[in-house]
Amino acid sequence: MADGLKASTRSGPGRLLIAVYGIFALAATARSAVQITTRFEQAPLAYLLSAFAAVVYVVATLALAGVVSRRIAYLACGVELAGVIVIGAASLVFVDAFPDATVWSDFGGGYGFIPLVLPVLGLLWLRHTGLRHSEEAG
Amino acid sequence: MIQVLATALTVVALVAALWSLVLAIANRPVTLATKPTLGLAGVVVLLEVGLLAQAVVGVVNVLGTDRELDRATFIGYLIGAAVVLPLGAFWALGERSRWGAGVLAVACLSVPVMILRLNQIWAGHG
């Protein structure tokens, strides 16, 4: 199972998807580490959400690369999509609660809306490779 | 922050990204066995050497200045730019299809973005 997932999700277009995920995982982790260690009290909610987003990106990157199961990959991309939609909406409605931006504020507008597109591509890619995988197996 | 070096690195990174993109569109994998991919590898190595130099000089400069700057974030971007490129290059080499070249294009494009952020932080906006 793990080998099949590896072969199917980390080759072809998936390779590129994982690369973009990896960059976001690295950037979000570094950014969140700096925020929490240097100025946590300025915007605790935003910085905690940044840290949460960083964890989600790291898990999604590893899951898409086939390190953990496909179910966890689906879960990570699903949480990521829910996160960017909920936090994106919340950042527009409750402006006061977000004195500093998170990666998901304004639906990822500060990052060219890549955070909004990425989980959709991730879920589509998992579905695509999942179908191919089950066809080969059956 | 050395402005000339930052600008030169931006140009080299964009050239490498464009080169990778052309390989991806032409359906050529990054194999290091053909002249175009060897040439690209040379440009990427040059870029990485420049990024490492920028990281060293940048850290020294930002620790030496008295101005009000977001030092931690600045150093984060300096190191990030130098780390993302080799990681992306190895990830690209592991894929024997056009998507390997695509990975390299994305890794190269992330460099000018990070240099842009470095410039903003160095100027005091960010």
PDB file of N, CA, C and O in Angstrom, chain B residues 14-83:
ATOM      1  N   LEU B  14      15.888  33.896 -12.600  1.00  0.00           N
ATOM      2  CA  LEU B  14      14.843  33.975 -13.623  1.00  0.00           C
ATOM      3  C   LEU B  14      15.296  33.262 -14.902  1.00  0.00           C
ATOM      4  O   LEU B  14      14.496  32.584 -15.559  1.00  0.00           O
ATOM      5  N   VAL B  15      16.587  33.397 -15.241  1.00  0.00           N
ATOM      6  CA  VAL B  15      17.119  32.694 -16.416  1.00  0.00           C
ATOM      7  C   VAL B  15      17.002  31.178 -16.218  1.00  0.00           C
ATOM      8  O   VAL B  15      16.526  30.452 -17.093  1.00  0.00           O
ATOM      9  N   ALA B  16      17.402  30.708 -15.028  1.00  0.00           N
ATOM     10  CA  ALA B  16      17.335  29.273 -14.738  1.00  0.00           C
ATOM     11  C   ALA B  16      15.887  28.785 -14.758  1.00  0.00           C
ATOM     12  O   ALA B  16      15.596  27.687 -15.254  1.00  0.00           O
ATOM     13  N   ALA B  17      14.964  29.602 -14.228  1.00  0.00           N
ATOM     14  CA  ALA B  17      13.547  29.222 -14.210  1.00  0.00           C
ATOM     15  C   ALA B  17      13.008  29.108 -15.636  1.00  0.00           C
ATOM     16  O   ALA B  17      12.307  28.146 -15.980  1.00  0.00           O
ATOM     17  N   LEU B  18      13.378  30.089 -16.466  1.00  0.00           N
ATOM     18  CA  LEU B  18      12.914  30.085 -17.853  1.00  0.00           C
ATOM     19  C   LEU B  18      13.473  28.878 -18.602  1.00  0.00           C
ATOM     20  O   LEU B  18      12.752  28.188 -19.337  1.00  0.00           O
ATOM     21  N   TRP B  19      14.750  28.608 -18.376  1.00  0.00           N
ATOM     22  CA  TRP B  19      15.431  27.464 -18.997  1.00  0.00           C
ATOM     23  C   TRP B  19      14.716  26.161 -18.596  1.00  0.00           C
ATOM     24  O   TRP B  19      14.430  25.296 -19.440  1.00  0.00           O
ATOM     25  N   SER B  20      14.409  26.025 -17.303  1.00  0.00           N
ATOM     26  CA  SER B  20      13.702  24.835 -16.818  1.00  0.00           C
ATOM     27  C   SER B  20      12.333  24.722 -17.463  1.00  0.00           C
ATOM     28  O   SER B  20      11.894  23.625 -17.842  1.00  0.00           O
ATOM     29  N   LEU B  21      11.670  25.860 -17.573  1.00  0.00           N
ATOM     30  CA  LEU B  21      10.320  25.880 -18.136  1.00  0.00           C
ATOM     31  C   LEU B  21      10.342  25.424 -19.593  1.00  0.00           C
ATOM     32  O   LEU B  21       9.485  24.653 -20.035  1.00  0.00           O
ATOM     33  N   VAL B  22      11.363  25.891 -20.331  1.00  0.00           N
ATOM     34  CA  VAL B  22      11.497  25.478 -21.735  1.00  0.00           C
ATOM     35  C   VAL B  22      11.710  23.965 -21.821  1.00  0.00           C
ATOM     36  O   VAL B  22      11.089  23.284 -22.634  1.00  0.00           O
ATOM     37  N   LEU B  23      12.565  23.421 -20.947  1.00  0.00           N
ATOM     38  CA  LEU B  23      12.795  21.974 -20.924  1.00  0.00           C
ATOM     39  C   LEU B  23      11.496  21.230 -20.614  1.00  0.00           C
ATOM     40  O   LEU B  23      11.188  20.201 -21.230  1.00  0.00           O
ATOM     41  N   ALA B  24      10.724  21.762 -19.659  1.00  0.00           N
ATOM     42  CA  ALA B  24       9.466  21.109 -19.274  1.00  0.00           C
ATOM     43  C   ALA B  24       8.492  21.107 -20.449  1.00  0.00           C
ATOM     44  O   ALA B  24       7.862  20.086 -20.745  1.00  0.00           O
ATOM     45  N   ILE B  25       8.392  22.256 -21.122  1.00  0.00           N
ATOM     46  CA  ILE B  25       7.458  22.359 -22.247  1.00  0.00           C
ATOM     47  C   ILE B  25       7.918  21.463 -23.400  1.00  0.00           C
ATOM     48  O   ILE B  25       7.117  20.812 -24.064  1.00  0.00           O
ATOM     49  N   ALA B  26       9.251  21.391 -23.611  1.00  0.00           N
ATOM     50  CA  ALA B  26       9.802  20.556 -24.685  1.00  0.00           C
ATOM     51  C   ALA B  26       9.805  19.070 -24.299  1.00  0.00           C
ATOM     52  O   ALA B  26      10.281  18.237 -25.069  1.00  0.00           O
ATOM     53  N   ASN B  27       9.293  18.778 -23.095  1.00  0.00           N
ATOM     54  CA  ASN B  27       9.203  17.399 -22.618  1.00  0.00           C
ATOM     55  C   ASN B  27      10.567  16.749 -22.429  1.00  0.00           C
ATOM     56  O   ASN B  27      10.759  15.580 -22.770  1.00  0.00           O
ATOM     57  N   ARG B  28      11.524  17.508 -21.924  1.00  0.00           N
ATOM     58  CA  ARG B  28      12.863  16.966 -21.644  1.00  0.00           C
ATOM     59  C   ARG B  28      13.038  16.826 -20.138  1.00  0.00           C
ATOM     60  O   ARG B  28      12.854  17.794 -19.409  1.00  0.00           O
ATOM     61  N   PRO B  29      13.410  15.649 -19.673  1.00  0.00           N
ATOM     62  CA  PRO B  29      13.703  15.505 -18.241  1.00  0.00           C
ATOM     63  C   PRO B  29      15.064  16.111 -17.911  1.00  0.00           C
ATOM     64  O   PRO B  29      15.890  16.304 -18.804  1.00  0.00           O
ATOM     65  N   VAL B  30      15.281  16.405 -16.629  1.00  0.00           N
ATOM     66  CA  VAL B  30      16.587  16.898 -16.182  1.00  0.00           C
ATOM     67  C   VAL B  30      17.431  15.662 -15.859  1.00  0.00           C
ATOM     68  O   VAL B  30      17.328  15.074 -14.796  1.00  0.00           O
ATOM     69  N   THR B  31      18.265  15.242 -16.823  1.00  0.00           N
ATOM     70  CA  THR B  31      19.012  13.985 -16.663  1.00  0.00           C
ATOM     71  C   THR B  31      20.490  14.194 -16.394  1.00  0.00           C
ATOM     72  O   THR B  31      21.174  13.279 -15.969  1.00  0.00           O
ATOM     73  N   LEU B  32      21.004  15.394 -16.677  1.00  0.00           N
ATOM     74  CA  LEU B  32      22.438  15.683 -16.620  1.00  0.00           C
ATOM     75  C   LEU B  32      23.211  14.908 -17.681  1.00  0.00           C
ATOM     76  O   LEU B  32      24.428  14.798 -17.617  1.00  0.00           O
ATOM     77  N   ALA B  33      22.504  14.341 -18.671  1.00  0.00           N
ATOM     78  CA  ALA B  33      23.175  13.586 -19.729  1.00  0.00           C
ATOM     79  C   ALA B  33      23.197  14.363 -21.039  1.00  0.00           C
ATOM     80  O   ALA B  33      23.938  14.024 -21.949  1.00  0.00           O
ATOM     81  N   THR B  34      22.391  15.423 -21.136  1.00  0.00           N
ATOM     82  CA  THR B  34      22.357  16.206 -22.372  1.00  0.00           C
ATOM     83  C   THR B  34      22.927  17.597 -22.102  1.00  0.00           C
ATOM     84  O   THR B  34      22.940  18.057 -20.953  1.00  0.00           O
ATOM     85  N   LYS B  35      23.402  18.234 -23.167  1.00  0.00           N
ATOM     86  CA  LYS B  35      24.033  19.549 -22.998  1.00  0.00           C
ATOM     87  C   LYS B  35      23.105  20.586 -22.362  1.00  0.00           C
ATOM     88  O   LYS B  35      23.527  21.295 -21.458  1.00  0.00           O
ATOM     89  N   PRO B  36      21.840  20.694 -22.838  1.00  0.00           N
ATOM     90  CA  PRO B  36      20.964  21.710 -22.218  1.00  0.00           C
ATOM     91  C   PRO B  36      20.780  21.496 -20.716  1.00  0.00           C
ATOM     92  O   PRO B  36      20.756  22.463 -19.949  1.00  0.00           O
ATOM     93  N   THR B  37      20.662  20.239 -20.263  1.00  0.00           N
ATOM     94  CA  THR B  37      20.458  20.038 -18.823  1.00  0.00           C
ATOM     95  C   THR B  37      21.760  20.237 -18.046  1.00  0.00           C
ATOM     96  O   THR B  37      21.741  20.693 -16.912  1.00  0.00           O
ATOM     97  N   LEU B  38      22.902  19.922 -18.670  1.00  0.00           N
ATOM     98  CA  LEU B  38      24.185  20.178 -18.006  1.00  0.00           C
ATOM     99  C   LEU B  38      24.411  21.681 -17.851  1.00  0.00           C
ATOM    100  O   LEU B  38      24.870  22.145 -16.804  1.00  0.00           O
ATOM    101  N   GLY B  39      24.070  22.425 -18.909  1.00  0.00           N
ATOM    102  CA  GLY B  39      24.197  23.881 -18.854  1.00  0.00           C
ATOM    103  C   GLY B  39      23.326  24.443 -17.748  1.00  0.00           C
ATOM    104  O   GLY B  39      23.748  25.300 -16.956  1.00  0.00           O
ATOM    105  N   LEU B  40      22.101  23.933 -17.656  1.00  0.00           N
ATOM    106  CA  LEU B  40      21.171  24.383 -16.617  1.00  0.00           C
ATOM    107  C   LEU B  40      21.740  24.061 -15.235  1.00  0.00           C
ATOM    108  O   LEU B  40      21.688  24.896 -14.323  1.00  0.00           O
ATOM    109  N   ALA B  41      22.312  22.865 -15.105  1.00  0.00           N
ATOM    110  CA  ALA B  41      22.900  22.470 -13.819  1.00  0.00           C
ATOM    111  C   ALA B  41      24.008  23.457 -13.431  1.00  0.00           C
ATOM    112  O   ALA B  41      24.112  23.848 -12.261  1.00  0.00           O
ATOM    113  N   GLY B  42      24.811  23.879 -14.433  1.00  0.00           N
ATOM    114  CA  GLY B  42      25.866  24.849 -14.158  1.00  0.00           C
ATOM    115  C   GLY B  42      25.306  26.154 -13.632  1.00  0.00           C
ATOM    116  O   GLY B  42      25.814  26.715 -12.656  1.00  0.00           O
ATOM    117  N   VAL B  43      24.221  26.629 -14.273  1.00  0.00           N
ATOM    118  CA  VAL B  43      23.606  27.889 -13.835  1.00  0.00           C
ATOM    119  C   VAL B  43      23.055  27.746 -12.416  1.00  0.00           C
ATOM    120  O   VAL B  43      23.203  28.650 -11.577  1.00  0.00           O
ATOM    121  N   VAL B  44      22.444  26.591 -12.124  1.00  0.00           N
ATOM    122  CA  VAL B  44      21.867  26.372 -10.794  1.00  0.00           C
ATOM    123  C   VAL B  44      22.966  26.328  -9.729  1.00  0.00           C
ATOM    124  O   VAL B  44      22.814  26.899  -8.646  1.00  0.00           O
ATOM    125  N   VAL B  45      24.088  25.683 -10.051  1.00  0.00           N
ATOM    126  CA  VAL B  45      25.211  25.638  -9.099  1.00  0.00           C
ATOM    127  C   VAL B  45      25.736  27.057  -8.851  1.00  0.00           C
ATOM    128  O   VAL B  45      25.966  27.458  -7.702  1.00  0.00           O
ATOM    129  N   LEU B  46      25.889  27.832  -9.928  1.00  0.00           N
ATOM    130  CA  LEU B  46      26.337  29.221  -9.810  1.00  0.00           C
ATOM    131  C   LEU B  46      25.389  30.014  -8.908  1.00  0.00           C
ATOM    132  O   LEU B  46      25.816  30.766  -8.018  1.00  0.00           O
ATOM    133  N   LEU B  47      24.079  29.818  -9.149  1.00  0.00           N
ATOM    134  CA  LEU B  47      23.056  30.511  -8.362  1.00  0.00           C
ATOM    135  C   LEU B  47      23.181  30.146  -6.889  1.00  0.00           C
ATOM    136  O   LEU B  47      23.105  31.013  -6.009  1.00  0.00           O
ATOM    137  N   GLU B  48      23.390  28.854  -6.627  1.00  0.00           N
ATOM    138  CA  GLU B  48      23.491  28.401  -5.239  1.00  0.00           C
ATOM    139  C   GLU B  48      24.724  29.001  -4.549  1.00  0.00           C
ATOM    140  O   GLU B  48      24.645  29.415  -3.390  1.00  0.00           O
ATOM    141  N   VAL B  49      25.841  29.057  -5.266  1.00  0.00           N
ATOM    142  CA  VAL B  49      27.054  29.665  -4.695  1.00  0.00           C
ATOM    143  C   VAL B  49      26.763  31.124  -4.325  1.00  0.00           C
ATOM    144  O   VAL B  49      27.102  31.592  -3.226  1.00  0.00           O
ATOM    145  N   GLY B  50      26.071  31.829  -5.238  1.00  0.00           N
ATOM    146  CA  GLY B  50      25.714  33.224  -4.980  1.00  0.00           C
ATOM    147  C   GLY B  50      24.788  33.360  -3.788  1.00  0.00           C
ATOM    148  O   GLY B  50      24.924  34.280  -2.968  1.00  0.00           O
ATOM    149  N   LEU B  51      23.835  32.423  -3.653  1.00  0.00           N
ATOM    150  CA  LEU B  51      22.882  32.483  -2.537  1.00  0.00           C
ATOM    151  C   LEU B  51      23.584  32.235  -1.204  1.00  0.00           C
ATOM    152  O   LEU B  51      23.254  32.865  -0.187  1.00  0.00           O
ATOM    153  N   LEU B  52      24.571  31.316  -1.212  1.00  0.00           N
ATOM    154  CA  LEU B  52      25.320  31.053   0.017  1.00  0.00           C
ATOM    155  C   LEU B  52      26.136  32.289   0.407  1.00  0.00           C
ATOM    156  O   LEU B  52      26.177  32.667   1.586  1.00  0.00           O
ATOM    157  N   ALA B  53      26.753  32.935  -0.612  1.00  0.00           N
ATOM    158  CA  ALA B  53      27.513  34.154  -0.346  1.00  0.00           C
ATOM    159  C   ALA B  53      26.584  35.221   0.219  1.00  0.00           C
ATOM    160  O   ALA B  53      26.910  35.895   1.214  1.00  0.00           O
ATOM    161  N   GLN B  54      25.396  35.352  -0.382  1.00  0.00           N
ATOM    162  CA  GLN B  54      24.434  36.355   0.084  1.00  0.00           C
ATOM    163  C   GLN B  54      24.013  36.072   1.528  1.00  0.00           C
ATOM    164  O   GLN B  54      23.854  36.996   2.331  1.00  0.00           O
ATOM    165  N   ALA B  55      23.846  34.783   1.856  1.00  0.00           N
ATOM    166  CA  ALA B  55      23.432  34.418   3.210  1.00  0.00           C
ATOM    167  C   ALA B  55      24.493  34.841   4.227  1.00  0.00           C
ATOM    168  O   ALA B  55      24.174  35.441   5.252  1.00  0.00           O
ATOM    169  N   VAL B  56      25.763  34.543   3.916  1.00  0.00           N
ATOM    170  CA  VAL B  56      26.843  34.884   4.846  1.00  0.00           C
ATOM    171  C   VAL B  56      26.947  36.400   5.010  1.00  0.00           C
ATOM    172  O   VAL B  56      26.900  36.929   6.138  1.00  0.00           O
ATOM    173  N   VAL B  57      27.036  37.110   3.864  1.00  0.00           N
ATOM    174  CA  VAL B  57      27.169  38.572   3.912  1.00  0.00           C
ATOM    175  C   VAL B  57      25.939  39.202   4.557  1.00  0.00           C
ATOM    176  O   VAL B  57      26.044  40.123   5.378  1.00  0.00           O
ATOM    177  N   GLY B  58      24.766  38.674   4.219  1.00  0.00           N
ATOM    178  CA  GLY B  58      23.506  39.220   4.733  1.00  0.00           C
ATOM    179  C   GLY B  58      23.415  39.102   6.246  1.00  0.00           C
ATOM    180  O   GLY B  58      23.027  40.054   6.931  1.00  0.00           O
ATOM    181  N   VAL B  59      23.777  37.933   6.781  1.00  0.00           N
ATOM    182  CA  VAL B  59      23.714  37.742   8.238  1.00  0.00           C
ATOM    183  C   VAL B  59      24.679  38.709   8.930  1.00  0.00           C
ATOM    184  O   VAL B  59      24.310  39.363   9.913  1.00  0.00           O
ATOM    185  N   VAL B  60      25.900  38.817   8.383  1.00  0.00           N
ATOM    186  CA  VAL B  60      26.891  39.733   8.971  1.00  0.00           C
ATOM    187  C   VAL B  60      26.350  41.170   8.959  1.00  0.00           C
ATOM    188  O   VAL B  60      26.389  41.878   9.969  1.00  0.00           O
ATOM    189  N   ASN B  61      25.786  41.571   7.803  1.00  0.00           N
ATOM    190  CA  ASN B  61      25.287  42.944   7.672  1.00  0.00           C
ATOM    191  C   ASN B  61      24.120  43.240   8.608  1.00  0.00           C
ATOM    192  O   ASN B  61      24.063  44.299   9.227  1.00  0.00           O
ATOM    193  N   VAL B  62      23.172  42.296   8.695  1.00  0.00           N
ATOM    194  CA  VAL B  62      21.963  42.574   9.475  1.00  0.00           C
ATOM    195  C   VAL B  62      22.281  42.584  10.962  1.00  0.00           C
ATOM    196  O   VAL B  62      21.640  43.295  11.741  1.00  0.00           O
ATOM    197  N   LEU B  63      23.290  41.818  11.372  1.00  0.00           N
ATOM    198  CA  LEU B  63      23.673  41.835  12.785  1.00  0.00           C
ATOM    199  C   LEU B  63      24.512  43.068  13.110  1.00  0.00           C
ATOM    200  O   LEU B  63      24.592  43.490  14.253  1.00  0.00           O
ATOM    201  N   GLY B  64      25.119  43.663  12.058  1.00  0.00           N
ATOM    202  CA  GLY B  64      25.995  44.818  12.273  1.00  0.00           C
ATOM    203  C   GLY B  64      25.281  46.156  12.238  1.00  0.00           C
ATOM    204  O   GLY B  64      25.822  47.152  12.708  1.00  0.00           O
ATOM    205  N   THR B  65      24.044  46.189  11.711  1.00  0.00           N
ATOM    206  CA  THR B  65      23.360  47.474  11.549  1.00  0.00           C
ATOM    207  C   THR B  65      22.606  47.855  12.823  1.00  0.00           C
ATOM    208  O   THR B  65      22.163  46.993  13.579  1.00  0.00           O
ATOM    209  N   ASP B  66      22.454  49.167  13.031  1.00  0.00           N
ATOM    210  CA  ASP B  66      21.717  49.647  14.206  1.00  0.00           C
ATOM    211  C   ASP B  66      20.259  49.938  13.891  1.00  0.00           C
ATOM    212  O   ASP B  66      19.482  50.264  14.769  1.00  0.00           O
ATOM    213  N   ARG B  67      19.913  49.832  12.596  1.00  0.00           N
ATOM    214  CA  ARG B  67      18.551  50.203  12.199  1.00  0.00           C
ATOM    215  C   ARG B  67      17.518  49.234  12.781  1.00  0.00           C
ATOM    216  O   ARG B  67      17.814  48.092  13.123  1.00  0.00           O
ATOM    217  N   GLU B  68      16.258  49.711  12.848  1.00  0.00           N
ATOM    218  CA  GLU B  68      15.150  48.898  13.336  1.00  0.00           C
ATOM    219  C   GLU B  68      14.709  47.955  12.215  1.00  0.00           C
ATOM    220  O   GLU B  68      14.145  48.401  11.217  1.00  0.00           O
ATOM    221  N   LEU B  69      15.047  46.673  12.342  1.00  0.00           N
ATOM    222  CA  LEU B  69      14.719  45.705  11.292  1.00  0.00           C
ATOM    223  C   LEU B  69      14.161  44.429  11.905  1.00  0.00           C
ATOM    224  O   LEU B  69      14.453  44.112  13.057  1.00  0.00           O
ATOM    225  N   ASP B  70      13.394  43.698  11.129  1.00  0.00           N
ATOM    226  CA  ASP B  70      12.921  42.382  11.565  1.00  0.00           C
ATOM    227  C   ASP B  70      14.035  41.378  11.255  1.00  0.00           C
ATOM    228  O   ASP B  70      14.037  40.724  10.220  1.00  0.00           O
ATOM    229  N   ARG B  71      15.012  41.296  12.192  1.00  0.00           N
ATOM    230  CA  ARG B  71      16.226  40.517  11.931  1.00  0.00           C
ATOM    231  C   ARG B  71      15.949  39.029  11.739  1.00  0.00           C
ATOM    232  O   ARG B  71      16.491  38.395  10.837  1.00  0.00           O
ATOM    233  N   ALA B  72      15.106  38.468  12.604  1.00  0.00           N
ATOM    234  CA  ALA B  72      14.865  37.024  12.551  1.00  0.00           C
ATOM    235  C   ALA B  72      14.273  36.628  11.197  1.00  0.00           C
ATOM    236  O   ALA B  72      14.711  35.659  10.573  1.00  0.00           O
ATOM    237  N   THR B  73      13.279  37.396  10.727  1.00  0.00           N
ATOM    238  CA  THR B  73      12.647  37.075   9.442  1.00  0.00           C
ATOM    239  C   THR B  73      13.643  37.239   8.306  1.00  0.00           C
ATOM    240  O   THR B  73      13.694  36.419   7.380  1.00  0.00           O
ATOM    241  N   PHE B  74      14.461  38.287   8.383  1.00  0.00           N
ATOM    242  CA  PHE B  74      15.463  38.537   7.349  1.00  0.00           C
ATOM    243  C   PHE B  74      16.422  37.354   7.233  1.00  0.00           C
ATOM    244  O   PHE B  74      16.664  36.836   6.134  1.00  0.00           O
ATOM    245  N   ILE B  75      16.930  36.907   8.381  1.00  0.00           N
ATOM    246  CA  ILE B  75      17.861  35.766   8.377  1.00  0.00           C
ATOM    247  C   ILE B  75      17.145  34.509   7.889  1.00  0.00           C
ATOM    248  O   ILE B  75      17.716  33.697   7.151  1.00  0.00           O
ATOM    249  N   GLY B  76      15.861  34.373   8.263  1.00  0.00           N
ATOM    250  CA  GLY B  76      15.069  33.233   7.792  1.00  0.00           C
ATOM    251  C   GLY B  76      15.003  33.168   6.278  1.00  0.00           C
ATOM    252  O   GLY B  76      15.200  32.103   5.678  1.00  0.00           O
ATOM    253  N   TYR B  77      14.747  34.316   5.639  1.00  0.00           N
ATOM    254  CA  TYR B  77      14.685  34.349   4.173  1.00  0.00           C
ATOM    255  C   TYR B  77      16.053  34.102   3.542  1.00  0.00           C
ATOM    256  O   TYR B  77      16.162  33.457   2.494  1.00  0.00           O
ATOM    257  N   LEU B  78      17.121  34.638   4.169  1.00  0.00           N
ATOM    258  CA  LEU B  78      18.476  34.420   3.649  1.00  0.00           C
ATOM    259  C   LEU B  78      18.794  32.927   3.595  1.00  0.00           C
ATOM    260  O   LEU B  78      19.281  32.408   2.587  1.00  0.00           O
ATOM    261  N   ILE B  79      18.486  32.232   4.710  1.00  0.00           N
ATOM    262  CA  ILE B  79      18.770  30.798   4.774  1.00  0.00           C
ATOM    263  C   ILE B  79      17.795  30.023   3.888  1.00  0.00           C
ATOM    264  O   ILE B  79      18.188  29.115   3.156  1.00  0.00           O
ATOM    265  N   GLY B  80      16.519  30.440   3.933  1.00  0.00           N
ATOM    266  CA  GLY B  80      15.492  29.763   3.132  1.00  0.00           C
ATOM    267  C   GLY B  80      15.847  29.719   1.661  1.00  0.00           C
ATOM    268  O   GLY B  80      15.760  28.667   1.016  1.00  0.00           O
ATOM    269  N   ALA B  81      16.293  30.860   1.113  1.00  0.00           N
ATOM    270  CA  ALA B  81      16.620  30.922  -0.309  1.00  0.00           C
ATOM    271  C   ALA B  81      17.767  29.965  -0.643  1.00  0.00           C
ATOM    272  O   ALA B  81      17.769  29.305  -1.685  1.00  0.00           O
ATOM    273  N   ALA B  82      18.749  29.866   0.270  1.00  0.00           N
ATOM    274  CA  ALA B  82      19.912  29.004   0.018  1.00  0.00           C
ATOM    275  C   ALA B  82      19.568  27.521   0.189  1.00  0.00           C
ATOM    276  O   ALA B  82      20.258  26.661  -0.352  1.00  0.00           O
ATOM    277  N   VAL B  83      18.509  27.225   0.960  1.00  0.00           N
ATOM    278  CA  VAL B  83      18.147  25.834   1.246  1.00  0.00           C
ATOM    279  C   VAL B  83      17.168  25.273   0.209  1.00  0.00           C
ATOM    280  O   VAL B  83      17.258  24.114  -0.199  1.00  0.00           O
TER     281      VAL B  83
END
